[in-house]
GROMACS .gro file of N, CA and C in nm:
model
  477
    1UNK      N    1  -0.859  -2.039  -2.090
    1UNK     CA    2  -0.962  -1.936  -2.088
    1UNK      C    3  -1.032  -1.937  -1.952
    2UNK      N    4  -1.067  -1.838  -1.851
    2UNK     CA    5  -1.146  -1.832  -1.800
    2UNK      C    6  -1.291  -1.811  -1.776
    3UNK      N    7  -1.317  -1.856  -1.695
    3UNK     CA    8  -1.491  -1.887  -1.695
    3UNK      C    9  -1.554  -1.744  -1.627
    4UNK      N   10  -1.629  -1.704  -1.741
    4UNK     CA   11  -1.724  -1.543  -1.678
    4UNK      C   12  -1.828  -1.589  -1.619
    5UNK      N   13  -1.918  -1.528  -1.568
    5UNK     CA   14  -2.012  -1.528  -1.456
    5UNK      C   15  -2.097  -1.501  -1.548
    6UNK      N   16  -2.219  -1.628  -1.530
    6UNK     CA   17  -2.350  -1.586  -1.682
    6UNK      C   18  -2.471  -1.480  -1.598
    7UNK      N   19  -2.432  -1.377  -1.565
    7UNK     CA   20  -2.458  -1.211  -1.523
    7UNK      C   21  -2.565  -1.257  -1.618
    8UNK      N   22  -2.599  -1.293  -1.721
    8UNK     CA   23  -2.751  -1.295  -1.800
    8UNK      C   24  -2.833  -1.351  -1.731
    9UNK      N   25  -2.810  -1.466  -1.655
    9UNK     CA   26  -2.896  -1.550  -1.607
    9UNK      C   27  -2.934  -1.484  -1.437
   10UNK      N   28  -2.853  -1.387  -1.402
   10UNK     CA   29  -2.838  -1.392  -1.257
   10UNK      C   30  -3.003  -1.273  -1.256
   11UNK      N   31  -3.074  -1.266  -1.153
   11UNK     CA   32  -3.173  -1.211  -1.111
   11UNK      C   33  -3.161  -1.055  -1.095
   12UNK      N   34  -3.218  -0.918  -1.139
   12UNK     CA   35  -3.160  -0.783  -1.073
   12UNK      C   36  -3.126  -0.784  -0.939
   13UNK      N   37  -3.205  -0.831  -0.901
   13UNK     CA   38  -3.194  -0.801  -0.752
   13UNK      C   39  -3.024  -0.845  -0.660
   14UNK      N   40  -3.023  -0.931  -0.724
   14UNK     CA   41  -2.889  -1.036  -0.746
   14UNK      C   42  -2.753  -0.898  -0.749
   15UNK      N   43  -2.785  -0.866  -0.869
   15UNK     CA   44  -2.652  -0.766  -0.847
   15UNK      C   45  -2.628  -0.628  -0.786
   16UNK      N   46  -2.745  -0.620  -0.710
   16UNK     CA   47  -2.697  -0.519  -0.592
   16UNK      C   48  -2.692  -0.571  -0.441
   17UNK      N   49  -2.676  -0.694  -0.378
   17UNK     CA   50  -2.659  -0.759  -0.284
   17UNK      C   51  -2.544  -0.716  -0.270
   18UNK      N   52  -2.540  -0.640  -0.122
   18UNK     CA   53  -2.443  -0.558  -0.079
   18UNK      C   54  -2.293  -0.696  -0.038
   19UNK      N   55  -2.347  -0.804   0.000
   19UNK     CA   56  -2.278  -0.954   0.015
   19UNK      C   57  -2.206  -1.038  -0.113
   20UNK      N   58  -2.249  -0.975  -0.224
   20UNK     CA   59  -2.256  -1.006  -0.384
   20UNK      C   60  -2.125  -0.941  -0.438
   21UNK      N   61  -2.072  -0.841  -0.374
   21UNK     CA   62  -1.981  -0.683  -0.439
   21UNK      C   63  -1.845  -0.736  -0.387
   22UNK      N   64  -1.761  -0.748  -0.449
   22UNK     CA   65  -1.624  -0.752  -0.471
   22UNK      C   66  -1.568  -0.666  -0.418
   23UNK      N   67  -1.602  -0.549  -0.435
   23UNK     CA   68  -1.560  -0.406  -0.416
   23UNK      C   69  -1.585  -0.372  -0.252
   24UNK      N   70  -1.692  -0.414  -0.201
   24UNK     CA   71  -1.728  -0.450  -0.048
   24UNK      C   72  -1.652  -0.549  -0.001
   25UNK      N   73  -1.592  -0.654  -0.041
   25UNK     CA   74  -1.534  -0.739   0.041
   25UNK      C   75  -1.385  -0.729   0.018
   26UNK      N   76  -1.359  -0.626  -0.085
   26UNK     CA   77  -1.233  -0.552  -0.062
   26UNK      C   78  -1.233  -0.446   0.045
   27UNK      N   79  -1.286  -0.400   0.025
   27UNK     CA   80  -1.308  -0.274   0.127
   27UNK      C   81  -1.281  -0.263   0.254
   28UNK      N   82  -1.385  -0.405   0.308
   28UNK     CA   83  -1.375  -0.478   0.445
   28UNK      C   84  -1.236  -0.550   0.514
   29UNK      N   85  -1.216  -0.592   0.358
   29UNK     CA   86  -1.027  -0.673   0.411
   29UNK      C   87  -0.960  -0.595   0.460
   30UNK      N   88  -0.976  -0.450   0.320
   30UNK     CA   89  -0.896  -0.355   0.364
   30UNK      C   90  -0.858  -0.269   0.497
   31UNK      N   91  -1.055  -0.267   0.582
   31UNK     CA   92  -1.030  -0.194   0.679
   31UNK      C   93  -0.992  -0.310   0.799
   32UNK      N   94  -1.013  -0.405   0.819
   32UNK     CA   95  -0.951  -0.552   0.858
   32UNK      C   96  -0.803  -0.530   0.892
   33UNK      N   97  -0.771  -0.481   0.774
   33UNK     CA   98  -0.579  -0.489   0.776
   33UNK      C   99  -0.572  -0.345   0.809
   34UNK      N  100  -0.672  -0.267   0.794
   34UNK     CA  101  -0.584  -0.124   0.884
   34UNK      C  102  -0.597  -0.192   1.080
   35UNK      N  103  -0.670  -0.199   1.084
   35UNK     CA  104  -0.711  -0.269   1.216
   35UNK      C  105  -0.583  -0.337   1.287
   36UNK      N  106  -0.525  -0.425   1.225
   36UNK     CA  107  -0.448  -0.498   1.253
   36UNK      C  108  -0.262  -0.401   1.226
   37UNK      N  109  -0.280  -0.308   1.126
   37UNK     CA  110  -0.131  -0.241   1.103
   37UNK      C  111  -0.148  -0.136   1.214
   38UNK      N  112  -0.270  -0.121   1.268
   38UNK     CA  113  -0.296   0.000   1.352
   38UNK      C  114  -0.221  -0.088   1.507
   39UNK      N  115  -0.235  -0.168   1.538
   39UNK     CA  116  -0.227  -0.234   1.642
   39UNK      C  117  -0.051  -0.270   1.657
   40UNK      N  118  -0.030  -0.359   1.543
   40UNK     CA  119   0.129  -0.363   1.466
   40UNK      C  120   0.169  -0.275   1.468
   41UNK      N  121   0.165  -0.121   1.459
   41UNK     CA  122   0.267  -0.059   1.403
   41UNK      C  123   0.277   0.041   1.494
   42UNK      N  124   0.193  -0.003   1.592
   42UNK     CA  125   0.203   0.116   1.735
   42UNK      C  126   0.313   0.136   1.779
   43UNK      N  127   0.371  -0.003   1.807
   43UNK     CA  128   0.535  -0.019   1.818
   43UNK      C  129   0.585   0.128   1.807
   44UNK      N  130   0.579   0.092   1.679
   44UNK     CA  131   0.720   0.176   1.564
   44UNK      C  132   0.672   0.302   1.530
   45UNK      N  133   0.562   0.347   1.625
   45UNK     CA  134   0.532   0.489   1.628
   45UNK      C  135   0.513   0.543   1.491
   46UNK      N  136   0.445   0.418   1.376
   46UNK     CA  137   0.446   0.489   1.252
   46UNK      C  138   0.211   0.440   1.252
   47UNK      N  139   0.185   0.514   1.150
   47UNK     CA  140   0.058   0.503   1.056
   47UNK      C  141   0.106   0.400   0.929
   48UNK      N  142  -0.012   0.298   0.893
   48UNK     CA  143  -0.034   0.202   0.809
   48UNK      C  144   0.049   0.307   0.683
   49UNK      N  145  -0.002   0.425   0.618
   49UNK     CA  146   0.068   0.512   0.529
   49UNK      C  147   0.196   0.538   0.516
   50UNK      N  148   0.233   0.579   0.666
   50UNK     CA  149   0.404   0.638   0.668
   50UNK      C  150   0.478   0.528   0.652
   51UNK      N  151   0.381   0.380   0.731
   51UNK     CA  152   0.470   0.218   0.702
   51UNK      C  153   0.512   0.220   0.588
   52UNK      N  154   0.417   0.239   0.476
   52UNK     CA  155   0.443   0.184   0.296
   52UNK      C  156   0.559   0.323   0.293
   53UNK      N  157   0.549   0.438   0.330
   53UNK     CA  158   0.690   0.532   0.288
   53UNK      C  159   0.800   0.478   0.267
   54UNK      N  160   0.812   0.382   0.384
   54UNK     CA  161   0.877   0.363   0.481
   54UNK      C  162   0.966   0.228   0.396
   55UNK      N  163   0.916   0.125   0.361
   55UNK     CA  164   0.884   0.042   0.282
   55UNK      C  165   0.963   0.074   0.140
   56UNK      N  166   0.937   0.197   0.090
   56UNK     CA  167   1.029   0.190  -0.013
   56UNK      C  168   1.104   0.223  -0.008
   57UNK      N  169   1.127   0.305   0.064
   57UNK     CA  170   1.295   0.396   0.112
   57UNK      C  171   1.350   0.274   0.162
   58UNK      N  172   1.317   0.219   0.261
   58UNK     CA  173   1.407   0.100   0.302
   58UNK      C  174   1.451   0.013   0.170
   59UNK      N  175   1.388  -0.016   0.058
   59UNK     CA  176   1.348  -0.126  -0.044
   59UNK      C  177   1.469  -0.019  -0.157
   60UNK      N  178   1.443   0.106  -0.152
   60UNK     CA  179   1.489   0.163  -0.251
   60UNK      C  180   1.606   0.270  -0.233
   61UNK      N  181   1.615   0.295  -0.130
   61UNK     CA  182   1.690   0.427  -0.061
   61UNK      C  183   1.645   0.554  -0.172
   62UNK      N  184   1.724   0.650  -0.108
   62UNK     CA  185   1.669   0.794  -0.133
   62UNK      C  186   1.604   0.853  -0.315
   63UNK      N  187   1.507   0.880  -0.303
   63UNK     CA  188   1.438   0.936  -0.447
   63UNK      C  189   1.312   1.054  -0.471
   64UNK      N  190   1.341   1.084  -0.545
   64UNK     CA  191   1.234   1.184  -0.576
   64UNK      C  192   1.071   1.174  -0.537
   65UNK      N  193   1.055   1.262  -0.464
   65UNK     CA  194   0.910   1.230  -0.430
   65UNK      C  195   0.820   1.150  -0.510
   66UNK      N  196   0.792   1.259  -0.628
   66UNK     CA  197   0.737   1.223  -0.746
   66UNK      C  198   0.753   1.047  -0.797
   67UNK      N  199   0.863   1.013  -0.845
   67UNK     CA  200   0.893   0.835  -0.758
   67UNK      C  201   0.851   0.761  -0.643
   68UNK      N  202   0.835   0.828  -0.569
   68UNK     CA  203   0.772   0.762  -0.421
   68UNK      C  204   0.641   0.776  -0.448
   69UNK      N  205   0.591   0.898  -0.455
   69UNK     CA  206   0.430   0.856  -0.510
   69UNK      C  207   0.388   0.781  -0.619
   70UNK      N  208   0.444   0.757  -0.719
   70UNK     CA  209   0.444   0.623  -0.868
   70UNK      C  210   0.445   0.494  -0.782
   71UNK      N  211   0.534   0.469  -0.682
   71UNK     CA  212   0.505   0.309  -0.622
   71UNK      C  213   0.402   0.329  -0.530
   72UNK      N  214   0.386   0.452  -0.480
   72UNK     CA  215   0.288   0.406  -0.352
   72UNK      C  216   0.145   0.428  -0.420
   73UNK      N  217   0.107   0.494  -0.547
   73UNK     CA  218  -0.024   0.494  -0.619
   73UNK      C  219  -0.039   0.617  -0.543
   74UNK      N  220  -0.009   0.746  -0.502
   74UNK     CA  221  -0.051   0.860  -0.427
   74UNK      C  222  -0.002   0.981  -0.487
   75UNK      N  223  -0.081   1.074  -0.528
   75UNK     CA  224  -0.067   1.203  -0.549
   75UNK      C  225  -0.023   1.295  -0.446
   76UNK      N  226   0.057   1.382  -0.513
   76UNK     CA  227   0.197   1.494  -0.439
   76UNK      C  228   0.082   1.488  -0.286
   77UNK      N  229  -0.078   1.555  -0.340
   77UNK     CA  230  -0.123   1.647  -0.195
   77UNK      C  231  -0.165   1.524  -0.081
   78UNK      N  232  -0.141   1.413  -0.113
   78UNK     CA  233  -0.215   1.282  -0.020
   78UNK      C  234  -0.026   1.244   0.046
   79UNK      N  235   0.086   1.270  -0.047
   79UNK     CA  236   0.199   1.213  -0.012
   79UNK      C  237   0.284   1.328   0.070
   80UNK      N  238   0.252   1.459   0.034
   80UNK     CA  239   0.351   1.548   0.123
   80UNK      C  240   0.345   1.577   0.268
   81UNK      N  241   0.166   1.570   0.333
   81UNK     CA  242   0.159   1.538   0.440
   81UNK      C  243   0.229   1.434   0.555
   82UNK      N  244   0.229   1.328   0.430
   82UNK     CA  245   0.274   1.188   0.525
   82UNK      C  246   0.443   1.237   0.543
   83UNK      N  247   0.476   1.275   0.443
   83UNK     CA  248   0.629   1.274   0.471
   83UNK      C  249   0.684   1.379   0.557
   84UNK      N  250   0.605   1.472   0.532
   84UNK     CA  251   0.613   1.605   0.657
   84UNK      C  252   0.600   1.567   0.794
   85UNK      N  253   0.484   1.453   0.828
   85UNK     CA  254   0.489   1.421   0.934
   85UNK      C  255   0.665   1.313   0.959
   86UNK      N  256   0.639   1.243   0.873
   86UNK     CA  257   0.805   1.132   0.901
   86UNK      C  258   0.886   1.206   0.927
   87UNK      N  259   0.926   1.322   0.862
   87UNK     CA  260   1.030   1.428   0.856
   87UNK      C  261   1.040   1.490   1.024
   88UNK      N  262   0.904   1.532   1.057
   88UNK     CA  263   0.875   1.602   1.199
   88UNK      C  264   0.930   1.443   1.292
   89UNK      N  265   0.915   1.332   1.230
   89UNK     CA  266   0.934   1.229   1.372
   89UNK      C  267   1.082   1.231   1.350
   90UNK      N  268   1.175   1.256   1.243
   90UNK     CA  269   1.317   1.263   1.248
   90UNK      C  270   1.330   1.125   1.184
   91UNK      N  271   1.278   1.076   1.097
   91UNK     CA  272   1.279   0.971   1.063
   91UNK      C  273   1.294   0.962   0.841
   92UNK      N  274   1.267   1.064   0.790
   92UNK     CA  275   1.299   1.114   0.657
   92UNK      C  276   1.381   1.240   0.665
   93UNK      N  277   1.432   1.297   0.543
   93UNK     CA  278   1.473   1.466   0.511
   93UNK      C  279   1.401   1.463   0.410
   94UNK      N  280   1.353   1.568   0.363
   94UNK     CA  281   1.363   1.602   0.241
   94UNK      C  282   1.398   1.730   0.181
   95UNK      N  283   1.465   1.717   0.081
   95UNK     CA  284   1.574   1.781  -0.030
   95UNK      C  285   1.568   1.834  -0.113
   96UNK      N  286   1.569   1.941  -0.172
   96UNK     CA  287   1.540   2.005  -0.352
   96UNK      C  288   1.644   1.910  -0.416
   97UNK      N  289   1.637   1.880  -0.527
   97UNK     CA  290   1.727   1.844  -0.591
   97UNK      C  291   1.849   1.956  -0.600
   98UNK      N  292   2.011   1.931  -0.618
   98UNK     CA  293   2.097   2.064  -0.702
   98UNK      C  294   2.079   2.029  -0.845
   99UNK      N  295   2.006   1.952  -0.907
   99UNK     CA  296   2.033   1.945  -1.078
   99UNK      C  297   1.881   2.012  -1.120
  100UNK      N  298   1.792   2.004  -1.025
  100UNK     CA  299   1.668   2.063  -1.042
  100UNK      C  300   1.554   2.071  -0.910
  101UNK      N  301   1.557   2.221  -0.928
  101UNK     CA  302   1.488   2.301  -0.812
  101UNK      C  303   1.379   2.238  -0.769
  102UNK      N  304   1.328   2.217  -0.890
  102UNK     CA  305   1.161   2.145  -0.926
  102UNK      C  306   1.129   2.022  -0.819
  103UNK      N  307   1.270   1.938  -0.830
  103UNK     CA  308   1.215   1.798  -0.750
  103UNK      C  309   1.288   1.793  -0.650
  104UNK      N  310   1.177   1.774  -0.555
  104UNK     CA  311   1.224   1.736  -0.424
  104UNK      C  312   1.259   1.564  -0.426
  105UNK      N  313   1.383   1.547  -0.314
  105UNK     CA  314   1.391   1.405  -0.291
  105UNK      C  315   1.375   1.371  -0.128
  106UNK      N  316   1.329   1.215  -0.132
  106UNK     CA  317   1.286   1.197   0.011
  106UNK      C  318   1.417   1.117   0.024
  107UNK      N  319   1.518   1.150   0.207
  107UNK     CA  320   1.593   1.050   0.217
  107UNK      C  321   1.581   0.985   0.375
  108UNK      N  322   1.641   0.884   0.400
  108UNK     CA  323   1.589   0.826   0.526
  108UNK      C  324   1.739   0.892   0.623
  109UNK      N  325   1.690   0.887   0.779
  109UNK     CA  326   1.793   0.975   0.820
  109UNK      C  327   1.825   0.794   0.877
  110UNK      N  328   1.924   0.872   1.005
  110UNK     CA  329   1.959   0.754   1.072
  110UNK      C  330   1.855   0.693   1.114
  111UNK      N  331   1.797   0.787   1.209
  111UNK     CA  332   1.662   0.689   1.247
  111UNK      C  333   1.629   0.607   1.215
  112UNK      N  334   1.565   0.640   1.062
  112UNK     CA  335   1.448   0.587   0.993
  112UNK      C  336   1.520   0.481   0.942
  113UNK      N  337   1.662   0.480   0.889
  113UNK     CA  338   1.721   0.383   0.862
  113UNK      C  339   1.732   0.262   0.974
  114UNK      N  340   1.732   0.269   1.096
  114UNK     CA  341   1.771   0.193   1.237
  114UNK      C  342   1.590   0.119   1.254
  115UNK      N  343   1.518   0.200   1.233
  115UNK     CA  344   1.354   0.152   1.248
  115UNK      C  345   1.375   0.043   1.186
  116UNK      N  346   1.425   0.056   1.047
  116UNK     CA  347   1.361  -0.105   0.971
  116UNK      C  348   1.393  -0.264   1.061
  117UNK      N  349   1.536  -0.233   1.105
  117UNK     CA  350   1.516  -0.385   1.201
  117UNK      C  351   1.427  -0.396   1.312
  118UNK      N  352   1.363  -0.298   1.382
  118UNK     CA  353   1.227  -0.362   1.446
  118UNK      C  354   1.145  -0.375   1.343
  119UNK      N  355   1.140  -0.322   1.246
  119UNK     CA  356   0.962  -0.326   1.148
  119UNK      C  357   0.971  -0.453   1.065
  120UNK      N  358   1.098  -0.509   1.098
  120UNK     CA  359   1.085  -0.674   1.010
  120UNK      C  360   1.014  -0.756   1.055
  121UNK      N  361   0.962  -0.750   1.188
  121UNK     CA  362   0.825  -0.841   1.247
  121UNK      C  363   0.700  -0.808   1.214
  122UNK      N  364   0.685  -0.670   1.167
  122UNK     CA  365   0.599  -0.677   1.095
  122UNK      C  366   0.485  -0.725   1.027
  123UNK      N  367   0.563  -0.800   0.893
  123UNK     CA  368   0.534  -0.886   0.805
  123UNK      C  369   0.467  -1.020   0.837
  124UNK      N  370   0.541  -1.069   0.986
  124UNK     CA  371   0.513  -1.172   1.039
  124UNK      C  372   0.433  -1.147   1.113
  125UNK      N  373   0.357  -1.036   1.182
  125UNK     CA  374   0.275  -1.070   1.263
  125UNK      C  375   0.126  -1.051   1.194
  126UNK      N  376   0.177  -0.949   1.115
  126UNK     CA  377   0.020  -0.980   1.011
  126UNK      C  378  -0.042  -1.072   0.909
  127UNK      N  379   0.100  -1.172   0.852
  127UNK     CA  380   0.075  -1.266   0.793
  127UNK      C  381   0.000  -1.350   0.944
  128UNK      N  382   0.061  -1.369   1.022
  128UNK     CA  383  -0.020  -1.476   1.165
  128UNK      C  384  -0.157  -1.422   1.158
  129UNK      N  385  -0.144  -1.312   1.164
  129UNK     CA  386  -0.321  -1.241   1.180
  129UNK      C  387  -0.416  -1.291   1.091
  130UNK      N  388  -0.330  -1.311   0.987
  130UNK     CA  389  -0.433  -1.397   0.857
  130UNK      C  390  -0.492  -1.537   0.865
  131UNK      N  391  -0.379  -1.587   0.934
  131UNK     CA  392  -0.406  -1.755   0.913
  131UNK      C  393  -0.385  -1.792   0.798
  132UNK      N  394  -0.346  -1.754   0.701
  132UNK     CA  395  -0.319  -1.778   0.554
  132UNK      C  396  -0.185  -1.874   0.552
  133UNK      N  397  -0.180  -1.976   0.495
  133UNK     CA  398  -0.030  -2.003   0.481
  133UNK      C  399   0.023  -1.937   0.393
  134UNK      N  400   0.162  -1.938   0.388
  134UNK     CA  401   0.249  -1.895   0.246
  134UNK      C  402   0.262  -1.869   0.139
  135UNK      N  403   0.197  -1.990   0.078
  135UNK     CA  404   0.142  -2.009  -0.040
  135UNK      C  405  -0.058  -1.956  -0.087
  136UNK      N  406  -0.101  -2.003   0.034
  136UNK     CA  407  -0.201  -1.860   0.032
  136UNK      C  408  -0.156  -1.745   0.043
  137UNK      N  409  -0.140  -1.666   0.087
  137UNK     CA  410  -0.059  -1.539   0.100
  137UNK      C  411   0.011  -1.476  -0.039
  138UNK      N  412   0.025  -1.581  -0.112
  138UNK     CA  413   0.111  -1.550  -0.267
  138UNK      C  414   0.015  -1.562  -0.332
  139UNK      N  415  -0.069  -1.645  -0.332
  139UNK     CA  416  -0.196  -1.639  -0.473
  139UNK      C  417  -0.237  -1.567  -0.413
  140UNK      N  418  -0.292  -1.517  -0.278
  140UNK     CA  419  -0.393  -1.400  -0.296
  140UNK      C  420  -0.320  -1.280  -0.376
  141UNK      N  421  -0.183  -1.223  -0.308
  141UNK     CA  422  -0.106  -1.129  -0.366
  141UNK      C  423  -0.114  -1.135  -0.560
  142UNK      N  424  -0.096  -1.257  -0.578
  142UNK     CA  425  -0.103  -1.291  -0.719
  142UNK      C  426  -0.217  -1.224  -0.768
  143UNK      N  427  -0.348  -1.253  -0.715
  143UNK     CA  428  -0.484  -1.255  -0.806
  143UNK      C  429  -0.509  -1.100  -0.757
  144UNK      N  430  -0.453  -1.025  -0.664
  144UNK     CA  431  -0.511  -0.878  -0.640
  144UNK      C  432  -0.434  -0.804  -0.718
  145UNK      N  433  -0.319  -0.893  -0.740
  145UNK     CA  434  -0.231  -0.773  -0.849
  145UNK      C  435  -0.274  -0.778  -0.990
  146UNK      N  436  -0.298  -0.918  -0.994
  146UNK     CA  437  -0.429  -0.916  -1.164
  146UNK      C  438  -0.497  -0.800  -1.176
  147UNK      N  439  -0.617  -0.836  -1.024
  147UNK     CA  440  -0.709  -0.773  -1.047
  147UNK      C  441  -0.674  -0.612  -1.039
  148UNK      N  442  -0.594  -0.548  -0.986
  148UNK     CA  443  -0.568  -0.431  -1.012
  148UNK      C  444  -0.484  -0.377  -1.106
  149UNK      N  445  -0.439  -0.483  -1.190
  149UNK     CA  446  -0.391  -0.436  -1.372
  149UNK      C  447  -0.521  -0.461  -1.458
  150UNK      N  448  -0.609  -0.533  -1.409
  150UNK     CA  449  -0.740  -0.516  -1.488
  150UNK      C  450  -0.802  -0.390  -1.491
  151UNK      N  451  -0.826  -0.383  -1.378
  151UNK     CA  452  -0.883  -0.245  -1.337
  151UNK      C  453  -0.842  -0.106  -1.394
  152UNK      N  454  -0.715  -0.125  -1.329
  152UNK     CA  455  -0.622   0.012  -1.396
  152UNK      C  456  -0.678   0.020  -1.579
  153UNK      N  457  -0.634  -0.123  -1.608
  153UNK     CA  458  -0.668  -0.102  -1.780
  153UNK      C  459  -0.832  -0.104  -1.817
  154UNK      N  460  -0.913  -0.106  -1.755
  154UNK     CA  461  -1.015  -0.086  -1.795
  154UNK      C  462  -1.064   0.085  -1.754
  155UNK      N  463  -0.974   0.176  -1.659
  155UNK     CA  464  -1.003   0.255  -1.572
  155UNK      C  465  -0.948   0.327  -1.735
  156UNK      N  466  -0.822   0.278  -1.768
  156UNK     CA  467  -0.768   0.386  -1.861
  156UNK      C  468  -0.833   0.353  -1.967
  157UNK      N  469  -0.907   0.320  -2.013
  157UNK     CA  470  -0.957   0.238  -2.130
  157UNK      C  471  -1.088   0.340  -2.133
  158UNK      N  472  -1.116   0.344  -2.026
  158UNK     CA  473  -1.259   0.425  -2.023
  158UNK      C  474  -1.427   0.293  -1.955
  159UNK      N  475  -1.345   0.173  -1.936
  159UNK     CA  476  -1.416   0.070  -1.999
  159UNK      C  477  -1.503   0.075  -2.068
   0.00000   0.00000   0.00000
């Protein structure tokens, strides 16, 4: 069982300490690591966004948009931009389906296929950026993926 936080005992004032918020020191990591993919990924002439595209097509090869936005957590109007731009760098196509008009599919051209062996340093230069070892690096991954199946289920839950 894990141990809750006795929130009864803690002071009001206590739980709006902007230093106190979870949600703030996510936030901060987060813009931390754009900082650092911004710098990384200048290289490869891609955005922290088009990287994760990028990421599953390499991971998954060619699929339906609608699929590409389910892994990346992004809705059609946040995901068609990004790929319009990949598409303009010559680095995606994208495709109607012939079995159905309805769905478009994203596929990687040569390019985009040839990018992934520079973008394998990647990984390594932002893990260095961390200072994290390995095994840090996995429990954190571990406990954010908790915490964002918590979330999700409390989000759908209504909490």
């Amino acid at each position: 069982m894990t141990e809750q936080l006795p929130t009864a005992t803690l002071p009001d004032q206590e739980f709006l300490r902007l230093d106190g918020q979870i949600c703030f020191s996510l936030h901060a990591a987060a813009r931390a690591f754009g900082g650092v993919y911004r710098i990384v990924l200048k290289d490869l002439g891609l955005t922290y966004p088009q990287y994760l595209v990028m990421l599953v097509l390499w991971e998954h090869g060619e699929m339906p948009v609608k699929q590409l936005g389910h892994h990346l957590r992004l809705d059609s109007g946040t995901l068609s931009p990004l790929l319009k731009r990949l598409e303009a760098a010559g680095l995606i196509r994208r495709e109607r389906s012939t079995e159905d008009e309805r769905s478009v599919h994203a596929h990687l051209t040569e390019a985009g296929t040839a990018l992934r062996t520079r973008a394998v340093e990647v990984p390594r230069r932002i893990a260095a950026a961390t200072g994290f070892d390995l095994a840090e690096m996995r429990d954190l991954q571990s406990r954010l993926d908790r915490l964002t199946t918590a979330l999700d289920a409390a989000a759908e839950s209504g909490l």
